Amino acid sequence: MTKAKPTQSTDAPKRQRLTRERIEVEALALIDEEGIDAFSTRNLGKRLGCEAMSIYHYFPSKAHILDALVDRVLGGMPIPDKSLSPAQRLRAFAHSWRAFARPHPRFYQWITLHRGNSATATRFLDEILDCFYDAGLPPEQATRGFLILGYYMTGALLDETSGYARGPSSLAPLPAEVVERDYPRVALIERVATVEHFDEIFERGFAALLREFGLE
Amino acid sequence: MTKAKPTQSTDAPKRQRLTRERIEVEALALIDEEGIDAFSTRNLGKRLGCEAMSIYHYFPSKAHILDALVDRVLGGMPIPDKSLSPAQRLRAFAHSWRAFARPHPRFYQWITLHRGNSATATRFLDEILDCFYDAGLPPEQATRGFLILGYYMTGALLDETSGYARGPSSLAPLPAEVVERDYPRVALIERVATVEHFDEIFERGFAALLREFGLE
DNA sequence: ACCTGAACACCGTTCAAGT
DNA sequence: ACCTGAACACCGTTCAAGT
């Protein structure tokens, strides 16, 4: 019933139109692949096939792109079903948050150091707080539980994504063989803090803190 | 017996000689006062009363100054007396680390995201690990304890210095009165997470995790 | 309406030159 | 030995101009 579109470009779309969506997606990819320092309007322009200045037609500044990325990420976070127990819900939040951070370590760093006080972020935080209130904790205790579990969560992810084992190195690192020889206990850290152990290690502290607040 | 120096400039030393020491001290002050983004060789030169390029006579690059600052901070950290119990020593480490981070929040952010793998940093980490070994934990468990307490420590300090309540704001923050009205539980966070409560809140999670590893 | 190009005030760093 | 100044290849962003 509908007319077939007559003129469709036969090969690869050469110069797609810019959209906020395209800019955000490409910005995150740029940060993932080349790091936050390489995220310049000029580099982003190159990836988008336009001049740096074209981006300003969609975002008033580079900072606004990062802001939009935060909301894109937090807004896309799955909210665990309310029928689950508070502890189960918190575990689900932790799981999604970790699942996001791992493939996006450089953006995760950025998001961690900035306030989540946009409308989207506030809504997201309120959902997490709800788990503590739902468990029957009085307001002050619920808030403390939220903070303490949050500390742990933040620190664990930072260490997994960019901490001792993964962050930018010192310019004069102690050579691995010297560490092995003189600081075997430090050398062991790298063998214990591997992807295969992260879940288990994380869970141990997480469970201890949940118990401290009588959840589970 | 020694000859009195004849010509001493009578008033304020106009242009002190540059030293690594002076450069490091002024760099930290610059970061503290104006933030890591304002820490440029040109701004540092202004504070030191020299051209940006003069600094390169003492440090091969800006990154080397930051590296030196990390070692200056970690090297200056007090090592708790070995006669104390492992838990007491860990508490002392936590206390000094927090005491440093609070007046230097912007540099603390930087240090957190980078690897502590210089000679000085490695020695420092080994001292912390020693507490867990000293408590009689087998190597794997000691390492896990070190990691888990470290996660918590890192996250707590980040939140105190630059997290939800203090980090750079979203460009479109939800207005305070809207948060109060629509998200009272989120609004409560700022009233609970204040300097007066930090020690107590921190201690609660810290103690729970120490207990999880049988220390104290 | 959408995109560009020149320009401005910044970066880190190199290099040749001053004292 | 120590410091400087011009220069290069980068930034974010403004503004006037192109289509």
Short mmCIF file of C-alpha atoms (C1' of nucleotides) in Angstrom, two decimals:
data_model
loop_
_atom_site.label_atom_id
_atom_site.label_comp_id
_atom_site.label_asym_id
_atom_site.label_seq_id
_atom_site.Cartn_x
_atom_site.Cartn_y
_atom_site.Cartn_z
CA MET A 1 0.00 0.00 0.00
CA THR A 2 2.83 2.36 0.74
CA LYS A 3 4.92 3.67 -2.09
CA ALA A 4 8.39 2.21 -2.36
CA LYS A 5 10.96 4.88 -1.67
CA PRO A 6 12.39 5.66 -5.08
CA THR A 7 15.79 7.15 -4.44
CA GLN A 8 17.83 5.35 -1.84
CA SER A 9 21.57 5.87 -1.84
CA THR A 10 23.00 2.67 -3.27
CA ASP A 11 26.13 2.37 -1.15
CA ALA A 12 27.37 3.38 2.30
CA PRO A 13 25.73 6.53 3.72
CA LYS A 14 28.53 9.02 3.21
CA ARG A 15 27.65 11.88 5.51
CA GLN A 16 24.89 11.11 7.95
CA ARG A 17 23.04 14.02 9.41
CA LEU A 18 24.12 14.99 12.89
CA THR A 19 21.79 14.26 15.79
CA ARG A 20 22.18 14.50 19.54
CA GLU A 21 21.91 10.72 19.61
CA ARG A 22 24.77 10.22 17.13
CA ILE A 23 26.95 12.72 18.94
CA GLU A 24 26.40 11.06 22.32
CA VAL A 25 27.05 7.56 21.00
CA GLU A 26 30.21 8.61 19.21
CA ALA A 27 31.41 10.59 22.23
CA LEU A 28 31.15 7.54 24.49
CA ALA A 29 32.93 5.41 21.89
CA LEU A 30 35.70 7.99 21.65
CA ILE A 31 36.15 8.06 25.43
CA ASP A 32 36.11 4.26 25.60
CA GLU A 33 38.65 3.85 22.86
CA GLU A 34 41.01 6.76 23.37
CA GLY A 35 40.39 8.04 26.87
CA ILE A 36 38.84 11.15 28.33
CA ASP A 37 41.81 13.31 27.35
CA ALA A 38 41.30 12.49 23.68
CA PHE A 39 37.67 13.55 23.95
CA SER A 40 37.97 16.92 22.26
CA THR A 41 35.41 18.58 20.06
CA ARG A 42 37.88 18.40 17.19
CA ASN A 43 38.46 14.65 17.59
CA LEU A 44 34.75 14.06 17.97
CA GLY A 45 34.16 16.04 14.79
CA LYS A 46 36.60 13.82 12.93
CA ARG A 47 34.71 10.70 14.00
CA LEU A 48 31.39 12.26 13.03
CA GLY A 49 32.69 13.49 9.70
CA CYS A 50 32.04 17.14 10.48
CA GLU A 51 33.78 20.20 11.79
CA ALA A 52 34.14 20.62 15.54
CA MET A 53 31.90 23.66 15.41
CA SER A 54 28.94 21.75 13.95
CA ILE A 55 28.56 19.96 17.26
CA TYR A 56 27.73 23.29 18.92
CA HIS A 57 24.52 23.32 16.96
CA TYR A 58 23.33 20.38 19.09
CA PHE A 59 25.09 20.94 22.41
CA PRO A 60 25.98 24.34 23.87
CA SER A 61 29.33 23.04 25.19
CA LYS A 62 31.49 19.96 25.58
CA ALA A 63 30.42 19.74 29.23
CA HIS A 64 26.82 19.42 28.10
CA ILE A 65 27.70 16.32 26.10
CA LEU A 66 29.19 14.69 29.18
CA ASP A 67 26.11 15.70 31.16
CA ALA A 68 23.88 14.10 28.54
CA LEU A 69 25.97 10.94 28.68
CA VAL A 70 25.47 10.67 32.43
CA ASP A 71 21.72 10.90 31.99
CA ARG A 72 21.80 8.45 29.10
CA VAL A 73 23.61 5.91 31.26
CA LEU A 74 21.63 6.42 34.47
CA GLY A 75 18.35 6.68 32.60
CA GLY A 76 19.07 3.37 30.91
CA MET A 77 19.83 1.51 34.12
CA PRO A 78 17.29 -1.26 34.77
CA ILE A 79 15.25 -0.76 37.94
CA PRO A 80 14.88 -4.11 39.73
CA ASP A 81 11.37 -5.41 40.28
CA LYS A 82 9.79 -4.19 43.50
CA SER A 83 8.62 -7.70 44.33
CA LEU A 84 12.21 -8.70 45.07
CA SER A 85 13.60 -8.41 48.59
CA PRO A 86 15.54 -5.22 49.40
CA ALA A 87 18.81 -7.15 49.46
CA GLN A 88 18.02 -8.77 46.13
CA ARG A 89 17.21 -5.40 44.64
CA LEU A 90 20.47 -3.90 45.88
CA ARG A 91 22.34 -6.83 44.46
CA ALA A 92 20.62 -6.25 41.13
CA PHE A 93 21.58 -2.55 41.17
CA ALA A 94 25.15 -3.47 41.97
CA HIS A 95 25.18 -5.99 39.17
CA SER A 96 23.92 -3.56 36.51
CA TRP A 97 26.22 -0.82 37.67
CA ARG A 98 29.22 -3.12 37.51
CA ALA A 99 28.08 -4.44 34.15
CA PHE A 100 28.10 -0.89 32.83
CA ALA A 101 31.37 0.21 34.40
CA ARG A 102 33.48 -2.67 33.14
CA PRO A 103 33.19 -1.95 29.42
CA HIS A 104 33.35 1.82 30.02
CA PRO A 105 36.12 2.27 32.61
CA ARG A 106 37.17 5.74 31.50
CA PHE A 107 33.67 7.14 31.52
CA TYR A 108 32.98 5.38 34.79
CA GLN A 109 35.84 7.33 36.33
CA TRP A 110 34.32 10.53 35.13
CA ILE A 111 30.82 9.73 36.37
CA THR A 112 32.14 8.74 39.79
CA LEU A 113 33.81 12.06 40.45
CA HIS A 114 30.78 14.14 39.50
CA ARG A 115 27.57 14.85 41.29
CA GLY A 116 24.53 12.91 40.25
CA ASN A 117 22.12 15.77 40.77
CA SER A 118 20.27 15.97 37.48
CA ALA A 119 16.60 14.98 37.41
CA THR A 120 17.46 11.55 35.99
CA ALA A 121 20.25 10.94 38.49
CA THR A 122 18.08 12.03 41.41
CA ARG A 123 15.34 9.61 40.36
CA PHE A 124 17.93 6.85 40.10
CA LEU A 125 19.37 7.54 43.56
CA ASP A 126 15.87 7.59 45.02
CA GLU A 127 15.26 4.09 43.64
CA ILE A 128 18.35 2.82 45.43
CA LEU A 129 17.39 4.59 48.65
CA ASP A 130 14.01 2.92 48.39
CA CYS A 131 15.61 -0.47 49.03
CA PHE A 132 16.82 0.66 52.44
CA TYR A 133 13.51 2.24 53.40
CA ASP A 134 11.67 -0.82 52.08
CA ALA A 135 13.73 -2.94 54.48
CA GLY A 136 12.10 -1.03 57.31
CA LEU A 137 15.09 1.08 58.33
CA PRO A 138 14.33 4.48 59.88
CA PRO A 139 15.37 7.44 57.65
CA GLU A 140 18.74 8.17 59.25
CA GLN A 141 19.73 4.49 59.21
CA ALA A 142 18.50 4.03 55.66
CA THR A 143 20.62 6.99 54.59
CA ARG A 144 23.66 5.62 56.35
CA GLY A 145 23.19 2.24 54.76
CA PHE A 146 22.87 3.90 51.37
CA LEU A 147 26.07 5.87 51.93
CA ILE A 148 28.11 2.97 53.28
CA LEU A 149 27.07 0.51 50.58
CA GLY A 150 27.69 3.29 48.08
CA TYR A 151 31.22 3.89 49.36
CA TYR A 152 32.02 0.23 48.95
CA MET A 153 30.43 -0.01 45.52
CA THR A 154 32.26 3.05 44.21
CA GLY A 155 35.62 2.02 45.56
CA ALA A 156 35.35 -1.55 44.35
CA LEU A 157 34.50 -0.48 40.81
CA LEU A 158 37.24 2.11 40.73
CA ASP A 159 39.76 -0.47 41.78
CA GLU A 160 38.48 -2.96 39.22
CA THR A 161 38.49 -0.46 36.41
CA SER A 162 41.35 1.87 37.21
CA GLY A 163 42.87 1.23 40.57
CA TYR A 164 46.13 -0.30 41.61
CA ALA A 165 46.12 -2.84 38.84
CA ARG A 166 44.74 -0.85 35.93
CA GLY A 167 45.05 2.92 36.27
CA PRO A 168 47.62 5.06 34.51
CA SER A 169 51.02 3.95 35.70
CA SER A 170 53.64 5.92 37.56
CA LEU A 171 56.29 7.21 35.16
CA ALA A 172 58.94 5.36 37.14
CA PRO A 173 57.24 2.12 38.18
CA LEU A 174 59.17 -0.32 40.30
CA PRO A 175 60.08 -3.09 37.82
CA ALA A 176 57.93 -6.23 38.14
CA GLU A 177 60.91 -8.41 38.99
CA VAL A 178 61.91 -6.12 41.85
CA VAL A 179 58.35 -6.20 43.20
CA GLU A 180 58.36 -10.01 42.97
CA ARG A 181 61.66 -10.22 44.82
CA ASP A 182 61.35 -7.48 47.44
CA TYR A 183 57.58 -7.14 47.87
CA PRO A 184 56.08 -10.58 47.21
CA ARG A 185 52.95 -9.65 49.15
CA VAL A 186 52.36 -6.70 46.84
CA ALA A 187 53.07 -8.92 43.84
CA LEU A 188 50.37 -11.29 45.03
CA ILE A 189 47.74 -8.54 44.74
CA GLU A 190 47.80 -8.68 40.98
CA ARG A 191 47.30 -12.43 41.00
CA VAL A 192 44.36 -12.22 43.37
CA ALA A 193 42.68 -9.12 41.92
CA THR A 194 41.80 -10.65 38.55
CA VAL A 195 38.52 -10.66 36.66
CA GLU A 196 37.90 -14.25 37.70
CA HIS A 197 37.98 -13.30 41.38
CA PHE A 198 36.33 -9.90 41.29
CA ASP A 199 32.75 -11.12 41.69
CA GLU A 200 33.63 -13.28 44.64
CA ILE A 201 35.76 -10.64 46.37
CA PHE A 202 33.17 -7.94 45.80
CA GLU A 203 30.41 -10.15 47.14
CA ARG A 204 32.21 -10.83 50.38
CA GLY A 205 32.40 -7.21 51.44
CA PHE A 206 28.99 -6.39 50.00
CA ALA A 207 27.33 -9.18 52.00
CA ALA A 208 29.12 -8.13 55.19
CA LEU A 209 27.81 -4.59 54.82
CA LEU A 210 24.28 -5.74 54.00
CA ARG A 211 24.33 -7.83 57.16
CA GLU A 212 25.53 -4.84 59.16
CA PHE A 213 22.25 -3.15 58.24
CA GLY A 214 20.13 -6.21 58.89
CA LEU A 215 19.34 -6.79 55.23
CA GLU A 216 19.72 -10.50 54.61
CA MET B 1 85.16 32.76 62.90
CA THR B 2 83.28 32.76 59.65
CA LYS B 3 83.16 35.92 57.63
CA ALA B 4 79.88 37.78 57.67
CA LYS B 5 78.32 37.73 54.21
CA PRO B 6 78.71 41.30 53.00
CA THR B 7 75.97 41.76 50.45
CA GLN B 8 72.58 40.47 51.47
CA SER B 9 69.51 41.83 49.75
CA THR B 10 67.88 44.09 52.29
CA ASP B 11 64.21 43.44 51.62
CA ALA B 12 61.95 40.57 50.50
CA PRO B 13 63.63 37.96 48.32
CA LYS B 14 62.26 39.06 44.95
CA ARG B 15 62.95 36.06 42.77
CA GLN B 16 63.78 32.93 44.72
CA ARG B 17 65.77 30.32 42.93
CA LEU B 18 63.73 27.46 41.59
CA THR B 19 64.04 24.06 43.25
CA ARG B 20 62.17 20.79 42.84
CA GLU B 21 60.87 21.35 46.35
CA ARG B 22 59.45 24.80 45.59
CA ILE B 23 57.88 23.57 42.37
CA GLU B 24 56.19 20.63 44.09
CA VAL B 25 54.86 22.72 46.95
CA GLU B 26 53.52 25.38 44.65
CA ALA B 27 51.99 22.78 42.31
CA LEU B 28 50.01 21.22 45.15
CA ALA B 29 48.88 24.65 46.32
CA LEU B 30 47.77 25.48 42.78
CA ILE B 31 45.78 22.25 42.50
CA ASP B 32 44.24 22.79 45.94
CA GLU B 33 43.22 26.34 45.21
CA GLU B 34 42.24 26.28 41.56
CA GLY B 35 41.71 22.64 40.64
CA ILE B 36 43.55 20.14 38.54
CA ASP B 37 42.43 21.79 35.30
CA ALA B 38 44.14 25.04 36.27
CA PHE B 39 47.36 23.17 36.92
CA SER B 40 49.20 24.18 33.76
CA THR B 41 52.89 24.84 33.41
CA ARG B 42 52.08 28.42 32.52
CA ASN B 43 49.95 29.01 35.64
CA LEU B 44 52.54 27.30 37.79
CA GLY B 45 55.20 29.54 36.28
CA LYS B 46 53.15 32.60 37.22
CA ARG B 47 52.98 31.47 40.85
CA LEU B 48 56.70 30.74 40.91
CA GLY B 49 57.59 34.01 39.25
CA CYS B 50 59.24 32.38 36.25
CA GLU B 51 58.47 31.34 32.71
CA ALA B 52 56.70 28.04 32.17
CA MET B 53 59.76 26.70 30.43
CA SER B 54 62.03 27.18 33.43
CA ILE B 55 60.18 24.37 35.17
CA TYR B 56 61.43 21.95 32.53
CA HIS B 57 64.90 22.44 33.92
CA TYR B 58 63.77 20.59 37.06
CA PHE B 59 61.11 18.19 35.78
CA PRO B 60 61.09 16.61 32.32
CA SER B 61 57.31 17.00 32.01
CA LYS B 62 54.18 18.06 33.83
CA ALA B 63 53.36 14.39 34.46
CA HIS B 64 56.63 14.04 36.34
CA ILE B 65 55.57 16.77 38.75
CA LEU B 66 52.37 14.89 39.54
CA ASP B 67 54.39 11.71 39.98
CA ALA B 68 56.70 13.46 42.41
CA LEU B 69 53.70 14.76 44.34
CA VAL B 70 52.35 11.24 44.76
CA ASP B 71 55.67 10.11 46.21
CA ARG B 72 55.91 13.19 48.39
CA VAL B 73 52.49 12.45 49.86
CA LEU B 74 52.88 8.69 50.25
CA GLY B 75 56.45 9.01 51.46
CA GLY B 76 55.30 11.44 54.13
CA MET B 77 52.54 9.20 55.45
CA PRO B 78 53.20 8.14 59.05
CA ILE B 79 53.66 4.38 59.49
CA PRO B 80 51.84 3.26 62.64
CA ASP B 81 53.92 1.63 65.33
CA LYS B 82 54.27 -2.13 64.90
CA SER B 83 53.46 -2.68 68.58
CA LEU B 84 49.85 -1.73 67.92
CA SER B 85 47.29 -4.40 67.04
CA PRO B 86 46.63 -4.97 63.31
CA ALA B 87 43.20 -3.36 63.62
CA GLN B 88 44.66 -0.36 65.43
CA ARG B 89 47.30 0.02 62.76
CA LEU B 90 44.72 -0.10 59.98
CA ARG B 91 42.67 2.48 61.79
CA ALA B 92 45.75 4.67 62.05
CA PHE B 93 46.42 4.31 58.31
CA ALA B 94 42.81 5.18 57.57
CA HIS B 95 43.04 8.18 59.84
CA SER B 96 46.18 9.62 58.22
CA TRP B 97 44.89 8.97 54.75
CA ARG B 98 41.64 10.73 55.52
CA ALA B 99 43.50 13.56 57.20
CA PHE B 100 45.48 14.09 54.01
CA ALA B 101 42.58 13.77 51.58
CA ARG B 102 40.30 16.28 53.23
CA PRO B 103 42.44 19.37 52.75
CA HIS B 104 43.54 18.19 49.29
CA PRO B 105 40.35 16.87 47.68
CA ARG B 106 41.37 17.63 44.10
CA PHE B 107 44.73 15.99 44.38
CA TYR B 108 43.16 13.09 46.24
CA GLN B 109 40.94 12.47 43.20
CA TRP B 110 43.97 12.35 41.00
CA ILE B 111 45.92 10.01 43.26
CA THR B 112 42.96 7.63 43.56
CA LEU B 113 42.65 7.09 39.84
CA HIS B 114 46.32 6.36 39.30
CA ARG B 115 48.43 3.34 40.04
CA GLY B 116 50.56 3.41 43.13
CA ASN B 117 53.40 1.46 41.58
CA SER B 118 56.42 3.64 42.24
CA ALA B 119 59.01 2.44 44.74
CA THR B 120 57.60 4.70 47.45
CA ALA B 121 54.01 3.68 46.76
CA THR B 122 54.90 -0.01 46.73
CA ARG B 123 56.61 0.29 50.10
CA PHE B 124 53.56 2.08 51.46
CA LEU B 125 51.16 -0.59 50.18
CA ASP B 126 53.36 -3.28 51.67
CA GLU B 127 53.07 -1.64 55.07
CA ILE B 128 49.29 -1.79 54.86
CA LEU B 129 49.34 -5.40 53.68
CA ASP B 130 51.52 -6.20 56.66
CA CYS B 131 48.62 -5.49 59.00
CA PHE B 132 46.59 -8.28 57.45
CA TYR B 133 49.46 -10.76 57.48
CA ASP B 134 50.30 -9.72 61.02
CA ALA B 135 46.77 -10.65 62.03
CA GLY B 136 47.57 -14.21 61.00
CA LEU B 137 45.55 -14.34 57.80
CA PRO B 138 46.84 -16.67 55.08
CA PRO B 139 48.13 -14.84 51.96
CA GLU B 140 44.97 -15.07 49.84
CA GLN B 141 42.77 -13.95 52.72
CA ALA B 142 45.14 -11.15 53.68
CA THR B 143 45.07 -9.91 50.10
CA ARG B 144 41.30 -10.02 49.97
CA GLY B 145 41.05 -8.15 53.24
CA PHE B 146 43.44 -5.55 51.90
CA LEU B 147 41.40 -5.15 48.72
CA ILE B 148 38.00 -5.01 50.43
CA LEU B 149 39.07 -2.54 53.11
CA GLY B 150 40.76 -0.56 50.36
CA TYR B 151 37.58 -0.43 48.27
CA TYR B 152 35.67 0.95 51.21
CA MET B 153 38.36 3.45 52.15
CA THR B 154 38.68 4.77 48.60
CA GLY B 155 34.96 5.09 48.03
CA ALA B 156 34.30 6.74 51.37
CA LEU B 157 36.97 9.38 50.81
CA LEU B 158 35.81 10.05 47.28
CA ASP B 159 32.29 10.59 48.49
CA GLU B 160 33.44 12.85 51.30
CA THR B 161 35.66 14.91 49.07
CA SER B 162 33.94 14.89 45.71
CA GLY B 163 30.99 12.58 45.61
CA TYR B 164 27.30 13.22 45.56
CA ALA B 165 27.50 16.18 47.87
CA ARG B 166 30.66 17.89 46.70
CA GLY B 167 31.79 16.97 43.18
CA PRO B 168 31.32 19.16 40.11
CA SER B 169 27.63 19.65 39.61
CA SER B 170 25.48 18.64 36.70
CA LEU B 171 24.88 21.62 34.39
CA ALA B 172 21.15 21.22 34.87
CA PRO B 173 20.78 20.24 38.51
CA LEU B 174 17.33 19.56 39.85
CA PRO B 175 16.57 22.67 41.95
CA ALA B 176 16.92 22.11 45.70
CA GLU B 177 13.28 22.94 46.35
CA VAL B 178 12.14 20.33 43.84
CA VAL B 179 14.38 17.73 45.46
CA GLU B 180 12.96 18.65 48.88
CA ARG B 181 9.40 18.34 47.61
CA ASP B 182 9.60 15.35 45.29
CA TYR B 183 12.57 13.40 46.65
CA PRO B 184 12.72 14.04 50.38
CA ARG B 185 14.77 10.90 50.91
CA VAL B 186 17.44 12.19 48.53
CA ALA B 187 17.30 15.59 50.21
CA LEU B 188 18.01 13.89 53.53
CA ILE B 189 21.35 12.60 52.21
CA GLU B 190 22.91 16.04 52.33
CA ARG B 191 21.79 16.52 55.91
CA VAL B 192 23.23 13.18 57.01
CA ALA B 193 26.44 13.24 54.96
CA THR B 194 28.02 16.21 56.73
CA VAL B 195 31.49 16.61 58.18
CA GLU B 196 30.12 16.11 61.68
CA HIS B 197 28.82 12.66 60.78
CA PHE B 198 31.54 11.44 58.45
CA ASP B 199 33.76 9.89 61.10
CA GLU B 200 30.90 7.99 62.66
CA ILE B 201 29.48 6.79 59.34
CA PHE B 202 32.89 5.79 58.05
CA GLU B 203 33.66 3.90 61.24
CA ARG B 204 30.52 1.81 61.05
CA GLY B 205 31.33 0.25 57.70
CA PHE B 206 35.02 0.04 58.48
CA ALA B 207 34.39 -1.89 61.68
CA ALA B 208 31.95 -4.24 59.94
CA LEU B 209 34.58 -5.09 57.35
CA LEU B 210 37.34 -5.54 59.93
CA ARG B 211 35.10 -7.96 61.76
CA GLU B 212 34.43 -9.85 58.54
CA PHE B 213 38.14 -10.64 58.47
CA GLY B 214 38.36 -11.51 62.15
CA LEU B 215 40.36 -8.39 63.03
CA GLU B 216 38.88 -6.99 66.21
"C1'" DA C 1 18.20 25.33 9.39
"C1'" DC C 2 22.44 23.50 9.39
"C1'" DC C 3 27.28 23.66 8.81
"C1'" DT C 4 31.91 25.98 8.15
"C1'" DG C 5 36.36 28.83 8.67
"C1'" DA C 6 38.90 32.22 10.74
"C1'" DA C 7 40.09 33.89 15.03
"C1'" DC C 8 41.08 34.24 20.19
"C1'" DA C 9 42.92 32.81 24.31
"C1'" DC C 10 44.49 29.00 26.07
"C1'" DC C 11 47.41 24.19 26.47
"C1'" DG C 12 52.34 20.99 26.71
"C1'" DT C 13 56.55 20.83 24.84
"C1'" DT C 14 60.83 21.59 21.52
"C1'" DC C 15 64.53 24.13 20.34
"C1'" DA C 16 67.75 27.70 19.81
"C1'" DA C 17 69.24 31.47 22.23
"C1'" DG C 18 70.45 34.48 25.99
"C1'" DT C 19 73.16 35.49 30.65
"C1'" DA D 1 74.15 26.35 34.93
"C1'" DC D 2 70.02 28.39 34.72
"C1'" DC D 3 66.42 30.80 32.49
"C1'" DT D 4 63.85 32.83 28.39
"C1'" DG D 5 61.17 33.61 23.91
"C1'" DA D 6 59.55 32.16 19.73
"C1'" DA D 7 57.39 28.46 17.66
"C1'" DC D 8 54.48 24.12 16.83
"C1'" DA D 9 50.63 21.38 17.27
"C1'" DC D 10 47.09 21.10 20.03
"C1'" DC D 11 42.62 22.76 23.09
"C1'" DG D 12 37.26 25.09 23.83
"C1'" DT D 13 34.62 28.45 22.16
"C1'" DT D 14 32.90 33.03 19.67
"C1'" DC D 15 31.42 35.10 15.79
"C1'" DA D 16 30.46 36.18 11.16
"C1'" DA D 17 29.69 33.90 7.11
"C1'" DG D 18 28.31 30.45 3.85
"C1'" DT D 19 24.50 27.11 1.71
#
